[in-house]
mmCIF file of C-alpha atoms and ligand atoms in Angstrom:
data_model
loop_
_atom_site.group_PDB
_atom_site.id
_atom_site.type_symbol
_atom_site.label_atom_id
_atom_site.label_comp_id
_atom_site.label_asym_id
_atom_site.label_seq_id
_atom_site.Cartn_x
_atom_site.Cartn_y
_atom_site.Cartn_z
ATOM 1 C CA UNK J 9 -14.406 11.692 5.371
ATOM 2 C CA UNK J 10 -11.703 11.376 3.290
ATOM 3 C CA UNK J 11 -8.507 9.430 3.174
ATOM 4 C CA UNK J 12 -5.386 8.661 1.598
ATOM 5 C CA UNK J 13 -3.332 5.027 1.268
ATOM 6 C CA UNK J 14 0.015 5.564 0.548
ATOM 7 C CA UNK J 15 2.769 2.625 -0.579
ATOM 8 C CA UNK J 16 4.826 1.453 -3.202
ATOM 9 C CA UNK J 17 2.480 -1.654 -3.903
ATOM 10 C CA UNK J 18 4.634 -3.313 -5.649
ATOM 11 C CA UNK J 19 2.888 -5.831 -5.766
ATOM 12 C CA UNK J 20 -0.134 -5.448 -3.657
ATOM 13 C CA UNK J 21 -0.368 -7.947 -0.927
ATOM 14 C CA UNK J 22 -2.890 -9.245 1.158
ATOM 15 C CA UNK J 23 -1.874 -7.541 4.433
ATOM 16 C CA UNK J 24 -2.335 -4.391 1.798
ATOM 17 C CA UNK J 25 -5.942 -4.830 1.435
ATOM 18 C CA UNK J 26 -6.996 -6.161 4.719
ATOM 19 C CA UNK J 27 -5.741 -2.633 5.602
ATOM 20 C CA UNK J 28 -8.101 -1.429 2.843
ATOM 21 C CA UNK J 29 -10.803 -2.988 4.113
ATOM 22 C CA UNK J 30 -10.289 -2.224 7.429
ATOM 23 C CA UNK J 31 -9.852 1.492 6.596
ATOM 24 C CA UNK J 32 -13.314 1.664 4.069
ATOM 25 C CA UNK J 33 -15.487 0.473 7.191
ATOM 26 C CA UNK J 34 -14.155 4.347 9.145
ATOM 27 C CA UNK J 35 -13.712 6.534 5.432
ATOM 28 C CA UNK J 36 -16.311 6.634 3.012
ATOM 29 C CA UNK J 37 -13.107 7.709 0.423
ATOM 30 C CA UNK J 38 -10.008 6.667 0.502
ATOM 31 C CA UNK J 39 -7.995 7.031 -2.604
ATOM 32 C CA UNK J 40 -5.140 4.770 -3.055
ATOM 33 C CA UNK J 41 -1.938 6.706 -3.395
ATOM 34 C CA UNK J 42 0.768 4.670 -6.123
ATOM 35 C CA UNK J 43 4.289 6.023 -5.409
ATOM 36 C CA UNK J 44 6.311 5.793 -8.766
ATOM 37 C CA UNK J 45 8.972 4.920 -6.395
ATOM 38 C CA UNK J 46 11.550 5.174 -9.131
ATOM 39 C CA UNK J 47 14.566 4.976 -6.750
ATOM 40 C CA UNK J 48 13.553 1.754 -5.477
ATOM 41 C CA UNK J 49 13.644 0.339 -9.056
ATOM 42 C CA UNK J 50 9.905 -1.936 -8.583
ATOM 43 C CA UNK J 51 9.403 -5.162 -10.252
ATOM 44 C CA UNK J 52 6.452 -3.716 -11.834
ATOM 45 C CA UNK J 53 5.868 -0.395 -13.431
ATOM 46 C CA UNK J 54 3.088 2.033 -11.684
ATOM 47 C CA UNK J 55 0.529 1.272 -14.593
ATOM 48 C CA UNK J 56 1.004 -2.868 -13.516
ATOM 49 C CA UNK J 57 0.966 -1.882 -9.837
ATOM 50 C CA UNK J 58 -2.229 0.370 -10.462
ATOM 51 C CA UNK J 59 -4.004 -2.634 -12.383
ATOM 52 C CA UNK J 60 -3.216 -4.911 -9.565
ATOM 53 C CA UNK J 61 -5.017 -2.547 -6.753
ATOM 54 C CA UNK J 62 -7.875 -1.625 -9.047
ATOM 55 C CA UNK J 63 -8.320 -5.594 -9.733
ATOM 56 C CA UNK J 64 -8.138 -6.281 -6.012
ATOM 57 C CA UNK J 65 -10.287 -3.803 -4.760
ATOM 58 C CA UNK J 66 -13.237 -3.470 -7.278
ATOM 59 C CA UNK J 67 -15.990 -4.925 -4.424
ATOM 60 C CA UNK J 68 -14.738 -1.987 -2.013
ATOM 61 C CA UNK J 69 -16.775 1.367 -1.560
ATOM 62 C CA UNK J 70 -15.015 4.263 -2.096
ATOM 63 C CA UNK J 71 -12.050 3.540 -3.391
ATOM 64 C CA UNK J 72 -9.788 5.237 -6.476
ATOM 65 C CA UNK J 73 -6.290 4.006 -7.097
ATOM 66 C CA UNK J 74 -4.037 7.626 -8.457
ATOM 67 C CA UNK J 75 -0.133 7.450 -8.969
ATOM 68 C CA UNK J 76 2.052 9.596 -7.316
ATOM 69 C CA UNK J 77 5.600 11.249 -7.743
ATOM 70 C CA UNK J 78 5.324 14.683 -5.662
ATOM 71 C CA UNK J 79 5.377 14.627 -2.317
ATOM 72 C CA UNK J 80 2.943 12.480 -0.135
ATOM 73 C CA UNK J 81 1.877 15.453 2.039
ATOM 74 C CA UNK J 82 1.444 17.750 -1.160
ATOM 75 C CA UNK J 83 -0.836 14.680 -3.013
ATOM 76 C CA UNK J 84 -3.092 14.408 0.069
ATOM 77 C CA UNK J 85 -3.552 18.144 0.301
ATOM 78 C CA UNK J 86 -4.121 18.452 -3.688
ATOM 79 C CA UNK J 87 -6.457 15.683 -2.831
ATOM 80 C CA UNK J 88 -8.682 17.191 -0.724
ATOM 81 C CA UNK J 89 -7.773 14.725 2.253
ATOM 82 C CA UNK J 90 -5.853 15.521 5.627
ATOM 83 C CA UNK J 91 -5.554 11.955 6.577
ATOM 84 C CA UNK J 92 -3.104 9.746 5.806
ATOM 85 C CA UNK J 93 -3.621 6.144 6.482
ATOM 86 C CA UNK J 94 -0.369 3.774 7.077
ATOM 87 C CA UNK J 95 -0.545 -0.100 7.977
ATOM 88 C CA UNK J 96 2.001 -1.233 11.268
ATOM 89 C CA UNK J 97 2.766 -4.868 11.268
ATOM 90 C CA UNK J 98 5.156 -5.285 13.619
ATOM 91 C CA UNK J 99 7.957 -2.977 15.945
ATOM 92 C CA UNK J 100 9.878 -3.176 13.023
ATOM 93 C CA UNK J 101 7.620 -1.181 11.229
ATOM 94 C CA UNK J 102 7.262 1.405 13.937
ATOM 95 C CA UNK J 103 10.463 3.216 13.668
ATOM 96 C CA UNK J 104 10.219 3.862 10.147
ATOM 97 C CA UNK J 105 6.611 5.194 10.760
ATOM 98 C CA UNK J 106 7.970 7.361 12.868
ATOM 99 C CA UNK J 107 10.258 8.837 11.048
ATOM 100 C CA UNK J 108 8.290 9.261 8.277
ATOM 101 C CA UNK J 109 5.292 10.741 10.412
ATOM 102 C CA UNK J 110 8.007 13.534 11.695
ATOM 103 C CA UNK J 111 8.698 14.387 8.002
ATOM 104 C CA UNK J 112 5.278 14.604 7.021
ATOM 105 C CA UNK J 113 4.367 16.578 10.145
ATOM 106 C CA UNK J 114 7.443 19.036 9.877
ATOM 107 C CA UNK J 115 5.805 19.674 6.196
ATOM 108 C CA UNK J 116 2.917 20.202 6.980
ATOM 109 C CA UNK J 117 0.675 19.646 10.178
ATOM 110 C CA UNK J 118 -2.289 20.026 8.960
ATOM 111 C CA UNK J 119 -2.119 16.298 7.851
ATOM 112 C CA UNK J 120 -2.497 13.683 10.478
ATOM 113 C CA UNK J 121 -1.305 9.882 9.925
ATOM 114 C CA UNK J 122 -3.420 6.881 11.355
ATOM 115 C CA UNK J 123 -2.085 3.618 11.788
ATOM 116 C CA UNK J 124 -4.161 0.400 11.136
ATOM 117 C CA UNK J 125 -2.584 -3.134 11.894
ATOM 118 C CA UNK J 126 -3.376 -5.996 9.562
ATOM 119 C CA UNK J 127 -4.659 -9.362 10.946
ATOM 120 C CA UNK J 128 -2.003 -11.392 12.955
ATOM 121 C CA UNK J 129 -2.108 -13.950 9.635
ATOM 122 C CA UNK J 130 -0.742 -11.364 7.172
ATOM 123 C CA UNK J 131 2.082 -9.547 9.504
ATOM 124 C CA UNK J 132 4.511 -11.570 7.655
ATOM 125 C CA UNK J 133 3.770 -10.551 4.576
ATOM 126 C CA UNK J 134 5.768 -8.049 2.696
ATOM 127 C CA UNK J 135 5.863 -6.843 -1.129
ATOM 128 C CA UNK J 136 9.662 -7.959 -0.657
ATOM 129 C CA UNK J 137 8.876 -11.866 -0.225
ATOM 130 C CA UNK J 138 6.351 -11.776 -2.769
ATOM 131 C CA UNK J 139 8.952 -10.647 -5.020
ATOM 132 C CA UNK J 140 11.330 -13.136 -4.032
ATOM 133 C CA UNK J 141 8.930 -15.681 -4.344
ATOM 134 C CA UNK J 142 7.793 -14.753 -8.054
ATOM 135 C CA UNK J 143 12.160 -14.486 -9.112
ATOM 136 C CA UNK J 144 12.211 -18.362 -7.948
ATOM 137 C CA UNK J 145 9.120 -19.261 -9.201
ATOM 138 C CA UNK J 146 7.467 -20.221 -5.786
ATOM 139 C CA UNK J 147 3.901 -20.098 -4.712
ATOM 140 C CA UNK J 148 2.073 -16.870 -4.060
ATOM 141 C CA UNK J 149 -1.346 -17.714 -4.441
ATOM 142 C CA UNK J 150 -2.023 -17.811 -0.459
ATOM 143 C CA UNK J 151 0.088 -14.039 0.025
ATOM 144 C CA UNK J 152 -2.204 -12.123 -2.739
ATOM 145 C CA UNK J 153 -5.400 -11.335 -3.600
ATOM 146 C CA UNK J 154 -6.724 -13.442 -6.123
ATOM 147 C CA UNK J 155 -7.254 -11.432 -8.763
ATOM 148 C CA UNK J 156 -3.744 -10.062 -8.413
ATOM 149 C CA UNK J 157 -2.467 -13.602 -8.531
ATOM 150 C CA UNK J 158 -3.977 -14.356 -11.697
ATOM 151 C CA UNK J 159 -2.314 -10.973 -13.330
ATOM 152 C CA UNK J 160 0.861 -12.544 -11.816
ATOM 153 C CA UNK J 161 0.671 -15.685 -13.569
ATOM 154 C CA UNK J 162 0.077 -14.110 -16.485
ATOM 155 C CA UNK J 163 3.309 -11.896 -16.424
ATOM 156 C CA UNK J 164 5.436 -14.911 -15.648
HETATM 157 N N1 LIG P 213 0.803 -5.825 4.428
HETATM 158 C C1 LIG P 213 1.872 -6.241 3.758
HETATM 159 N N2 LIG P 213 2.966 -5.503 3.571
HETATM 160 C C2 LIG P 213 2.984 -4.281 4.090
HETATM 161 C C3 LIG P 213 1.908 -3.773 4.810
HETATM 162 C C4 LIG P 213 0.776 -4.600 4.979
HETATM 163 N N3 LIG P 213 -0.303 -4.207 5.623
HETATM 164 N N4 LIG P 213 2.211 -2.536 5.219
HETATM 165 C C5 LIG P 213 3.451 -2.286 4.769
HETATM 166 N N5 LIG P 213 3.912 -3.337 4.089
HETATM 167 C C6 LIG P 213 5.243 -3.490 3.499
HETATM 168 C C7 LIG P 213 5.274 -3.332 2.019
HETATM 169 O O1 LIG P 213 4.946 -4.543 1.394
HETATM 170 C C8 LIG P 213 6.700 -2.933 1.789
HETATM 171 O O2 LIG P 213 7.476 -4.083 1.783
HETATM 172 P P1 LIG P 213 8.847 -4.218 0.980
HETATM 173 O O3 LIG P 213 9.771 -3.173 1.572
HETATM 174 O O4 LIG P 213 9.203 -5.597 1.305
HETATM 175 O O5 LIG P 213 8.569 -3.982 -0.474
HETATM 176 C C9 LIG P 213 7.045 -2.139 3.054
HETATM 177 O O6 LIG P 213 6.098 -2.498 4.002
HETATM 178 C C10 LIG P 213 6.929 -0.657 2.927
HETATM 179 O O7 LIG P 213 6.246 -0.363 1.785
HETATM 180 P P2 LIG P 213 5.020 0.563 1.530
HETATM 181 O O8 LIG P 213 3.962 0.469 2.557
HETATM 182 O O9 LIG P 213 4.624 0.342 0.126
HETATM 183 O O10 LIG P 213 5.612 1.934 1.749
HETATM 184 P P3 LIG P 213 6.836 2.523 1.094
HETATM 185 O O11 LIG P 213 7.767 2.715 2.224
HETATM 186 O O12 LIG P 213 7.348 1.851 -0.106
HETATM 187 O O13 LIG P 213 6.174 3.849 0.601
HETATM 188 C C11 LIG P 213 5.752 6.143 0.578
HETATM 189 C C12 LIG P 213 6.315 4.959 1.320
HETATM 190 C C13 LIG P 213 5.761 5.984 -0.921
HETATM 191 C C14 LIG P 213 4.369 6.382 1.039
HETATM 192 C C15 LIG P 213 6.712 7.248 1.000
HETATM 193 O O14 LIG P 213 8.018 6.955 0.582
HETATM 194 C C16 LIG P 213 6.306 8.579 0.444
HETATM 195 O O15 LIG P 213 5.436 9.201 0.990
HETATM 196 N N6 LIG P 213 6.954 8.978 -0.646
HETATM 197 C C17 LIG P 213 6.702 10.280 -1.278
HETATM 198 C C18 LIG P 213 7.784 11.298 -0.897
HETATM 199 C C19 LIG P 213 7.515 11.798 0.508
HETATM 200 O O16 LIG P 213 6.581 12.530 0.732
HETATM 201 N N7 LIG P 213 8.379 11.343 1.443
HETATM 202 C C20 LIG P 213 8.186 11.649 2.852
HETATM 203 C C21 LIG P 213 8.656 13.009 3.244
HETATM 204 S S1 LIG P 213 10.324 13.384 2.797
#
């Protein structure tokens, strides 16, 4: 069966591919969706962000890592897939699952979301403080995968 991961990524965290893993052991595809996310202006452009998840998940099964800038339910369907996999780390990210599952759904309902939650070590983890972290040059090293980190250092 096949499955889509959608997110920003920017950058890729560890709670990111915990929910990776966690999602190759019930998919044997799962393609890696890369919102261009212009509007939210990244830190690093979707061929950096791409890098970073193929880097971090080349030991996974199944995986391809494709940019997006259409909409999510119109890449999964053009995709073959008619799941969509989303990580919950806390109640604070339920509401905005939510809402996001009723605009999917009201799209199309064809297309059902799942939500995995990462381990209880990486629910604190967003792209956000990793990008606060690399603007005032603090440590990362134990918040990304390592391969990721060592593309960080050599942006910085
Ligand atoms: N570990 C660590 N962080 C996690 C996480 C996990 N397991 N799961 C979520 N997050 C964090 C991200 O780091 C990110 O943090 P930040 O806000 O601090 O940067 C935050 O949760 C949400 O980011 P992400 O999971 O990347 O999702 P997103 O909200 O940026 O992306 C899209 C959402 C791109 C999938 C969504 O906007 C979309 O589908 N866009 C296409 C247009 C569309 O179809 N819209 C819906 C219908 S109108």
């Amino acid at each position: 069966m096949k499955a889509i991961y959608s997110g920003t990524f920017d950058p890729i965290t560890n709670g990111h591919l915990d929910i990776i893993e966690r999602a190759s052991k019930i998919f044997d595809t799962i393609i890696i969706a890369v919102a261009t996310s212009s509007s939210k202006k990244p830190m690093f452009d979707i061929s950096q962000r791409v890098e970073m998840i193929e880097k971090a998940s080349v030991n996974i099964n199944g995986i391809s890592v494709v940019a997006f800038d259409n909409l999510l339910v119109d890449f999964a369907r053009d995709n073959g897939a008619n799941t969509i996999i989303r990580g919950i780390r806390s109640v604070g990210d339920f509401e905005y699952e939510q809402s996001m599952d009723y605009a999917n759904s009201s799209l199309d309902n064809s297309i059902e979301s799942i939500y995995l939650m990462p381990k209880l070590k990486y629910s604190y983890i967003s792209s956000s403080l990793v990008r606060t972290l690399i603007e005032f040059n603090g440590k990362i090293s134990h918040l990304v995968p390592l391969e990721v980190n060592k593309l960080l250092e050599s942006y910085r």
